[in-house]
Each structure stands twice: as C-alpha cells, then as structure tokens.
Amino acid sequence: MNRSSALVHSFHEFRNVRTLTVAAMFAAVSIVLGYLTLEIGPYIKVGFSTISNQFVYLLFGPAVGAFFGGALDVMKYVIKPTGPYFPGFTISAALAGFFYGSILYRHAVSLKRILAAELLVNVICNMLLGTLWLTMLYGKGFFALFPMRVFKNLIMWPVNSMLFYSVAKVMETSGIFHLIKPE
C-alpha cells in the first residue's frame, strides 16, 4: 500500500467509534507511564510512555497518529506540566505520530520497520527539532545541547525498538490486535 492510500485509510479511521475509544485507552496508559519518566538533567528525559502511543500509530495510521500525538502532548502538559508549554513540542509529537503511522500502519509487525520508524523519529523529532525547541525555549546553544541528545537517542533507539517489537509481536501473534481492531 502506498503512503497516500495509507493516509486516506487512516483518515477513515476517525469515523469509527472504536478508534476513538481504543486511542483514549492508550492515551490513559501513556499518561500513567509518563509518571515513570526519569529526568537526567534539565534537558534529557527517559520515559516509556511512547510504547502505548506506538500502538495507536500502528493500528490507526498517520492521520490518527498525528492528531493523537499532538492532542496527547497537550493533555499531558495540562495534567502534569514540566516547565513552560511550548507548541514546538506539540508539533514534534504530531510529526512523530505521522512518521510512525506512515511506516507501521497496515503492515505486519517487523523489527526492520520498527527500527526505521524509531530512527526517523529520533533523528528528526528528538535530535533535530527537540534540540531546536530547547534552544529557543531556554536560550542554550544548539550545538551545546545536541551531542548529549544524540548520545541519549542513539542509546535509546535499539532499546525502545526492541521493547516495542517484543510487546507488539506478542500482541500480534496472540490475536489481541484483531480483538482491538477487527478488519
């Protein structure tokens, strides 16, 4: 399936009440997992709430993923603000949902696809845009923040990929995806 077809199918997912219900449940899980985030200094956070988000992107695609990512970023800020609100991070969250959804939607779970999606999001949304937003927000030099953000993302890339792949593969083989979203 080409990307434009996947995007059209993903827009059609908004018509289904089950999509909104499942996305809301995964949002709740993501918010709870967000409380388990470790802050390593003022500019580096390590958390695992994205795992639940990735299921929304996988199941419902790039359009739902972009909306979900952006909306969830705002909800998380309202529920538990950490620093000032900055719309750049919401843009990054929406873009991440779009990227994950574009690569994972309507495909069997594969480590290769998950690694590719995770790398794309890490480089564009986390390393480049995230560092740009922090530079704009706190006035620190881009290249002063960039090396530690690259280091963190390169370490977390295989960790997050393997974690999501392991959980997603179990859910796929056990038929849970078909219970959540019958085709």
Backbone as numpy.savetxt, mean C-alpha at the origin, in Angstrom:
# Nx Ny Nz CAx CAy CAz Cx Cy Cz
-4.40 -9.56 -19.45 -5.25 -8.39 -19.45 -4.35 -7.15 -19.45
-4.67 -6.20 -20.33 -3.85 -4.99 -20.37 -4.25 -4.04 -19.23
-3.41 -3.04 -19.00 -3.60 -2.13 -17.86 -4.89 -1.32 -17.95
-5.24 -0.85 -19.16 -6.46 -0.04 -19.27 -7.70 -0.89 -19.00
-7.67 -2.15 -19.42 -8.77 -3.05 -19.13 -8.87 -3.32 -17.63
-7.72 -3.49 -16.97 -7.71 -3.70 -15.53 -8.26 -2.48 -14.80
-7.93 -1.30 -15.29 -8.43 -0.07 -14.68 -9.94 0.03 -14.81
-10.46 -0.31 -15.99 -11.92 -0.29 -16.21 -12.60 -1.29 -15.29
-12.07 -2.51 -15.21 -12.64 -3.52 -14.32 -12.60 -3.05 -12.87
-11.50 -2.40 -12.50 -11.37 -1.91 -11.13 -12.40 -0.83 -10.83
-12.67 0.05 -11.78 -13.72 1.07 -11.58 -15.07 0.41 -11.36
-15.32 -0.69 -12.07 -16.59 -1.41 -11.91 -16.72 -2.06 -10.53
-15.59 -2.30 -9.87 -15.62 -2.88 -8.52 -16.35 -1.96 -7.54
-16.34 -0.66 -7.80 -17.02 0.29 -6.91 -18.54 0.04 -6.87
-19.10 -0.61 -7.87 -20.54 -0.88 -7.92 -20.97 -1.94 -6.92
-20.03 -2.73 -6.46 -20.35 -3.87 -5.62 -20.24 -3.50 -4.14
-21.30 -3.72 -3.40 -21.31 -3.43 -1.97 -20.26 -4.27 -1.25
-20.04 -5.48 -1.72 -19.05 -6.37 -1.10 -17.65 -5.73 -1.16
-17.35 -5.04 -2.26 -16.06 -4.36 -2.39 -15.88 -3.36 -1.26
-16.88 -2.53 -1.06 -16.79 -1.51 -0.02 -16.72 -2.13 1.37
-17.46 -3.19 1.59 -17.46 -3.86 2.89 -16.10 -4.50 3.19
-15.58 -5.24 2.21 -14.29 -5.89 2.40 -13.19 -4.85 2.56
-13.23 -3.80 1.76 -12.22 -2.74 1.88 -12.29 -2.08 3.26
-13.49 -1.87 3.77 -13.64 -1.28 5.10 -13.08 -2.20 6.18
-13.28 -3.50 6.03 -12.72 -4.43 7.02 -11.20 -4.44 6.97
-10.63 -4.43 5.77 -9.17 -4.37 5.66 -8.64 -3.04 6.16
-9.40 -1.96 6.00 -8.99 -0.66 6.53 -8.91 -0.72 8.05
-9.89 -1.37 8.67 -9.88 -1.51 10.13 -8.66 -2.30 10.59
-8.34 -3.37 9.89 -7.15 -4.16 10.22 -5.89 -3.32 10.06
-5.83 -2.54 8.99 -4.68 -1.68 8.74 -4.50 -0.64 9.84
-5.60 -0.08 10.32 -5.53 0.92 11.39 -5.01 0.28 12.67
-5.49 -0.92 12.98 -5.01 -1.62 14.17 -3.53 -1.95 14.03
-3.12 -2.47 12.87 -1.71 -2.78 12.64 -0.84 -1.52 12.67
-1.43 -0.38 12.35 -0.71 0.89 12.39 -0.23 1.25 13.78
-0.91 0.74 14.80 -0.48 1.00 16.18 0.79 0.22 16.53
1.16 -0.74 15.70 2.35 -1.55 15.95 3.57 -1.02 15.19
3.45 0.19 14.64 4.55 0.80 13.89 5.68 1.21 14.82
6.90 0.90 14.40 8.09 1.30 15.15 8.67 2.55 14.51
8.94 3.55 15.32 9.58 4.76 14.81 11.06 4.69 15.14
11.86 4.67 14.09 13.31 4.61 14.24 13.83 6.00 13.87
13.84 6.87 14.82 14.23 8.26 14.55 13.06 9.04 13.99
13.27 10.33 13.75 12.16 11.18 13.32 11.72 10.98 11.87
12.53 10.35 11.02 12.21 10.26 9.60 12.05 8.84 9.08
12.17 7.85 9.95 12.08 6.45 9.53 11.06 5.73 10.40
10.08 5.08 9.74 9.08 4.27 10.43 9.06 2.89 9.78
8.88 1.86 10.60 8.74 0.50 10.11 7.42 -0.03 10.63
6.54 -0.38 9.71 5.23 -0.89 10.10 4.76 -1.96 9.13
3.72 -2.65 9.51 3.23 -3.75 8.70 1.76 -3.59 8.32
1.23 -2.39 8.46 -0.17 -2.17 8.14 -0.42 -2.24 6.63
0.64 -2.10 5.83 0.44 -2.17 4.38 0.05 -3.57 3.91
0.30 -4.58 4.71 -0.06 -5.94 4.31 -1.56 -6.04 4.07
-2.35 -5.51 4.99 -3.80 -5.57 4.80 -4.23 -4.70 3.62
-3.55 -3.58 3.39 -3.87 -2.73 2.25 -3.64 -3.48 0.94
-2.56 -4.25 0.89 -2.21 -4.95 -0.33 -3.28 -5.95 -0.76
-4.04 -6.47 0.19 -5.13 -7.37 -0.18 -6.23 -6.62 -0.92
-6.48 -5.40 -0.55 -7.46 -4.58 -1.27 -6.97 -4.32 -2.69
-5.69 -3.99 -2.82 -5.13 -3.71 -4.14 -5.17 -4.97 -5.02
-4.84 -6.10 -4.44 -4.84 -7.37 -5.16 -6.25 -7.76 -5.60
-7.20 -7.62 -4.70 -8.57 -8.08 -4.97 -9.38 -7.13 -5.84
-9.14 -5.81 -5.72 -10.03 -4.84 -6.35 -9.37 -3.89 -7.34
-8.07 -3.94 -7.49 -7.40 -3.24 -8.57 -6.96 -1.81 -8.33
-6.47 -1.19 -9.41 -5.83 0.12 -9.29 -6.77 1.27 -8.94
-7.98 1.28 -9.46 -8.90 2.40 -9.16 -9.33 2.35 -7.70
-9.79 1.19 -7.26 -10.18 1.04 -5.86 -8.95 1.22 -4.97
-7.81 0.69 -5.41 -6.57 0.81 -4.65 -6.16 2.25 -4.42
-6.23 3.07 -5.46 -5.85 4.48 -5.33 -6.79 5.20 -4.37
-8.09 4.98 -4.53 -9.05 5.62 -3.63 -8.86 5.13 -2.20
-8.72 3.83 -2.04 -8.54 3.23 -0.72 -7.28 3.76 -0.05
-6.16 3.78 -0.78 -4.89 4.25 -0.22 -4.98 5.69 0.26
-5.55 6.56 -0.57 -5.67 7.97 -0.19 -6.62 8.18 0.97
-7.78 7.53 0.90 -8.78 7.67 1.97 -8.26 7.12 3.29
-7.57 5.99 3.23 -7.04 5.39 4.46 -5.96 6.26 5.08
-5.15 6.90 4.25 -4.13 7.80 4.78 -4.78 8.93 5.59
-5.84 9.49 5.07 -6.54 10.57 5.78 -7.18 10.02 7.06
-7.83 8.85 6.97 -8.46 8.26 8.16 -7.43 7.98 9.26
-6.29 7.42 8.88 -5.25 7.13 9.87 -4.75 8.41 10.53
-4.64 9.47 9.75 -4.20 10.73 10.34 -5.24 11.27 11.32
-6.50 11.18 10.97 -7.57 11.67 11.85 -7.61 10.86 13.14
-7.44 9.54 13.02 -7.51 8.66 14.20 -6.27 8.79 15.08
-5.09 8.81 14.46 -3.84 8.87 15.23 -2.83 9.75 14.50
-2.94 11.06 14.69 -2.01 11.95 13.99 -0.58 11.79 14.50
0.35 11.71 13.56 1.77 11.69 13.92 2.41 12.82 13.13
2.56 13.95 13.74 3.09 15.12 13.06 1.99 15.85 12.32
2.37 16.89 11.58 1.36 17.66 10.85 0.84 16.89 9.65
-0.41 17.19 9.25 -0.95 16.56 8.04 -0.26 17.19 6.83
0.12 16.36 5.88 0.73 16.85 4.65 0.11 16.08 3.50
-0.55 16.76 2.54 -1.25 16.06 1.46 -0.34 15.25 0.54
0.94 15.55 0.53 1.87 14.77 -0.30 1.86 13.30 0.07
1.77 13.01 1.37 1.73 11.61 1.80 0.44 10.93 1.35
-0.65 11.68 1.28 -1.90 11.13 0.77 -1.77 10.81 -0.71
-1.11 11.69 -1.44 -0.86 11.43 -2.87 -0.01 10.17 -3.03
1.02 10.04 -2.21 1.88 8.85 -2.28 1.09 7.59 -1.96
0.22 7.64 -0.96 -0.59 6.48 -0.59 -1.53 6.08 -1.72
-2.14 7.07 -2.36 -3.03 6.79 -3.49 -2.24 6.22 -4.67
-1.09 6.79 -4.92 -0.24 6.31 -6.01 0.24 4.88 -5.74
0.58 4.59 -4.49 1.00 3.23 -4.13 -0.14 2.24 -4.38
-1.36 2.61 -3.99 -2.51 1.74 -4.25 -2.72 1.50 -5.73
-2.51 2.54 -6.52 -2.63 2.40 -7.97 -1.56 1.46 -8.52
-0.31 1.64 -8.08 0.78 0.78 -8.57 0.57 -0.68 -8.18
0.30 -0.91 -6.89 0.06 -2.29 -6.45 -1.10 -2.91 -7.23
-2.20 -2.18 -7.32 -3.38 -2.69 -8.02 -3.10 -2.98 -9.48
-2.33 -2.11 -10.13 -2.01 -2.31 -11.55 -1.21 -3.58 -11.78
-0.35 -3.92 -10.85 0.53 -5.08 -11.03 -0.10 -6.37 -10.51
-0.88 -6.29 -9.43 -1.37 -7.51 -8.78 -2.80 -7.92 -9.18
-3.62 -6.98 -9.58 -5.05 -7.22 -9.84 -5.26 -8.23 -10.97
-6.14 -9.21 -10.69 -6.55 -10.23 -11.64 -5.41 -11.11 -12.14
-4.43 -11.32 -11.28 -3.33 -12.23 -11.57 -3.17 -13.17 -10.38
-2.68 -14.36 -10.66 -2.39 -15.29 -9.57 -1.28 -14.69 -8.71
-1.29 -15.03 -7.45 -0.27 -14.54 -6.53 1.08 -15.12 -6.95
2.05 -14.25 -7.23 3.39 -14.72 -7.58 4.41 -13.82 -6.90
5.49 -14.43 -6.48 6.55 -13.69 -5.81 7.14 -12.64 -6.75
7.27 -12.97 -8.02 7.84 -12.05 -9.00 7.00 -10.76 -9.09
5.68 -10.90 -9.18 4.80 -9.72 -9.26 4.84 -8.91 -7.97
4.84 -9.59 -6.84 4.86 -8.90 -5.55 6.19 -8.15 -5.38
7.30 -8.78 -5.74 8.59 -8.10 -5.66 8.62 -6.87 -6.56
8.07 -7.01 -7.77 8.04 -5.88 -8.71 7.18 -4.73 -8.16
6.00 -5.06 -7.66 5.11 -4.02 -7.13 5.74 -3.34 -5.92
6.30 -4.14 -5.05 6.92 -3.60 -3.83 8.11 -2.71 -4.18
8.92 -3.13 -5.15 10.07 -2.33 -5.56 9.62 -1.00 -6.18
8.63 -1.05 -7.06 8.12 0.16 -7.69 7.61 1.16 -6.64
6.83 0.67 -5.69 6.29 1.54 -4.64 7.41 2.05 -3.75
8.36 1.19 -3.40 9.48 1.63 -2.55 10.28 2.74 -3.22
10.59 2.58 -4.50 11.43 3.56 -5.18 10.67 4.87 -5.41
9.49 4.79 -6.02 8.78 6.02 -6.39 8.11 6.68 -5.19
7.31 5.90 -4.47 6.49 6.50 -3.41 7.27 6.74 -2.12
8.09 5.79 -1.73 8.79 5.89 -0.44 10.11 6.65 -0.54
10.98 6.18 -1.43 12.31 6.79 -1.50 12.26 8.20 -2.11
11.67 8.31 -3.29 11.69 9.60 -3.98 10.64 10.58 -3.44
9.36 10.23 -3.57 8.32 11.16 -3.12 8.32 11.34 -1.61
8.46 10.25 -0.87 8.46 10.36 0.60 9.57 11.26 1.10
10.75 11.12 0.51 11.87 11.98 0.90 11.60 13.43 0.49
10.99 13.62 -0.68 10.63 14.97 -1.12 9.64 15.61 -0.14
8.61 14.83 0.27 7.61 15.38 1.20 8.25 15.74 2.54
9.13 14.90 3.03 9.82 15.20 4.30 10.71 16.43 4.17
11.35 16.57 3.02 12.18 17.75 2.76 11.32 19.02 2.78
10.18 18.97 2.12 9.27 20.12 2.08 8.68 20.41 3.46
8.36 19.36 4.19 7.69 19.51 5.47 8.63 20.00 6.57
9.84 19.47 6.62 10.74 19.76 7.73 11.96 20.60 7.34
12.11 20.91 6.06 13.22 21.76 5.64 14.58 21.10 5.66
14.62 19.79 5.78 15.90 19.07 5.72 16.30 18.88 4.26
17.57 18.75 4.01 18.06 18.54 2.66 17.65 17.16 2.14
17.23 17.12 0.88 16.80 15.87 0.25 17.89 14.81 0.37
19.11 15.18 0.01 20.20 14.20 0.00 20.72 13.89 1.40
20.30 14.67 2.39 20.64 14.32 3.78 19.73 13.18 4.26
18.47 13.17 3.82 17.50 12.15 4.23 17.53 10.92 3.33
17.84 11.12 2.08 17.71 10.07 1.08 18.48 8.79 1.39
19.77 8.84 1.78 20.50 7.58 2.00 19.88 6.67 3.05
19.43 7.22 4.18 18.85 6.35 5.21 17.49 5.81 4.76
16.76 6.56 3.95 15.47 6.07 3.44 15.70 4.98 2.39
16.72 5.11 1.58 17.06 4.06 0.62 17.46 2.79 1.37
18.32 2.94 2.36 18.77 1.80 3.16 17.58 1.06 3.78
16.69 1.80 4.42 15.52 1.19 5.08 14.63 0.48 4.05
14.37 1.12 2.92 13.49 0.52 1.92 14.11 -0.69 1.24
15.42 -0.68 1.04 16.07 -1.85 0.44 16.06 -3.04 1.39
16.15 -2.76 2.68 16.06 -3.85 3.66 14.64 -4.37 3.76
13.66 -3.47 3.77 12.27 -3.87 3.94 11.65 -4.46 2.67
12.23 -4.19 1.51 11.67 -4.69 0.24 11.49 -6.20 0.25
12.54 -7.00 0.49 12.31 -8.46 0.50 11.50 -8.93 1.71
11.64 -8.24 2.83 10.89 -8.63 4.04 9.39 -8.46 3.79
8.99 -7.27 3.35 7.57 -7.03 3.07 7.05 -7.91 1.95
7.87 -8.12 0.93 7.45 -8.95 -0.20 7.21 -10.40 0.24
8.15 -10.96 0.98 8.00 -12.35 1.43 6.84 -12.50 2.41
6.68 -11.53 3.27 5.58 -11.59 4.24 4.24 -11.57 3.52
4.06 -10.62 2.61 2.80 -10.56 1.87 2.61 -11.79 0.99
3.66 -12.22 0.30 3.56 -13.40 -0.55 3.13 -14.63 0.26
3.74 -14.83 1.42 3.42 -16.00 2.25 1.96 -15.99 2.69
1.50 -14.87 3.17 0.11 -14.78 3.64 -0.85 -14.88 2.46
-0.55 -14.18 1.37 -1.44 -14.20 0.20 -1.51 -15.58 -0.44
-0.39 -16.29 -0.49 -0.38 -17.62 -1.08 -1.23 -18.59 -0.26
-1.14 -18.48 1.06 -1.96 -19.33 1.93 -3.45 -19.01 1.71
-3.77 -17.72 1.64 -5.16 -17.33 1.43 -5.66 -17.77 0.05
-4.80 -17.69 -0.95 -5.19 -18.10 -2.30 -5.42 -19.60 -2.38
-4.48 -20.39 -1.87 -4.59 -21.85 -1.97 -5.70 -22.41 -1.08
-6.01 -21.72 0.00 -7.08 -22.20 0.88 -8.46 -21.77 0.40
-8.52 -20.94 -0.63 -9.81 -20.53 -1.19 -10.45 -19.33 -0.49
-9.72 -18.68 0.38 -10.28 -17.54 1.10 -10.60 -16.39 0.15
-9.77 -16.19 -0.88 -10.02 -15.11 -1.83 -11.37 -15.32 -2.54
-11.69 -16.57 -2.82 -12.96 -16.84 -3.50 -14.15 -16.65 -2.57
-13.94 -16.83 -1.27 -14.99 -16.54 -0.30 -15.21 -15.03 -0.18
-14.10 -14.29 -0.17 -14.18 -12.84 -0.05 -14.76 -12.22 -1.31
-14.29 -12.71 -2.45 -14.68 -12.10 -3.73 -14.97 -13.18 -4.77
-16.18 -13.70 -4.77 -16.50 -14.71 -5.78 -16.56 -14.06 -7.16
-15.98 -14.69 -8.14 -15.96 -14.11 -9.51 -17.22 -14.47 -10.24
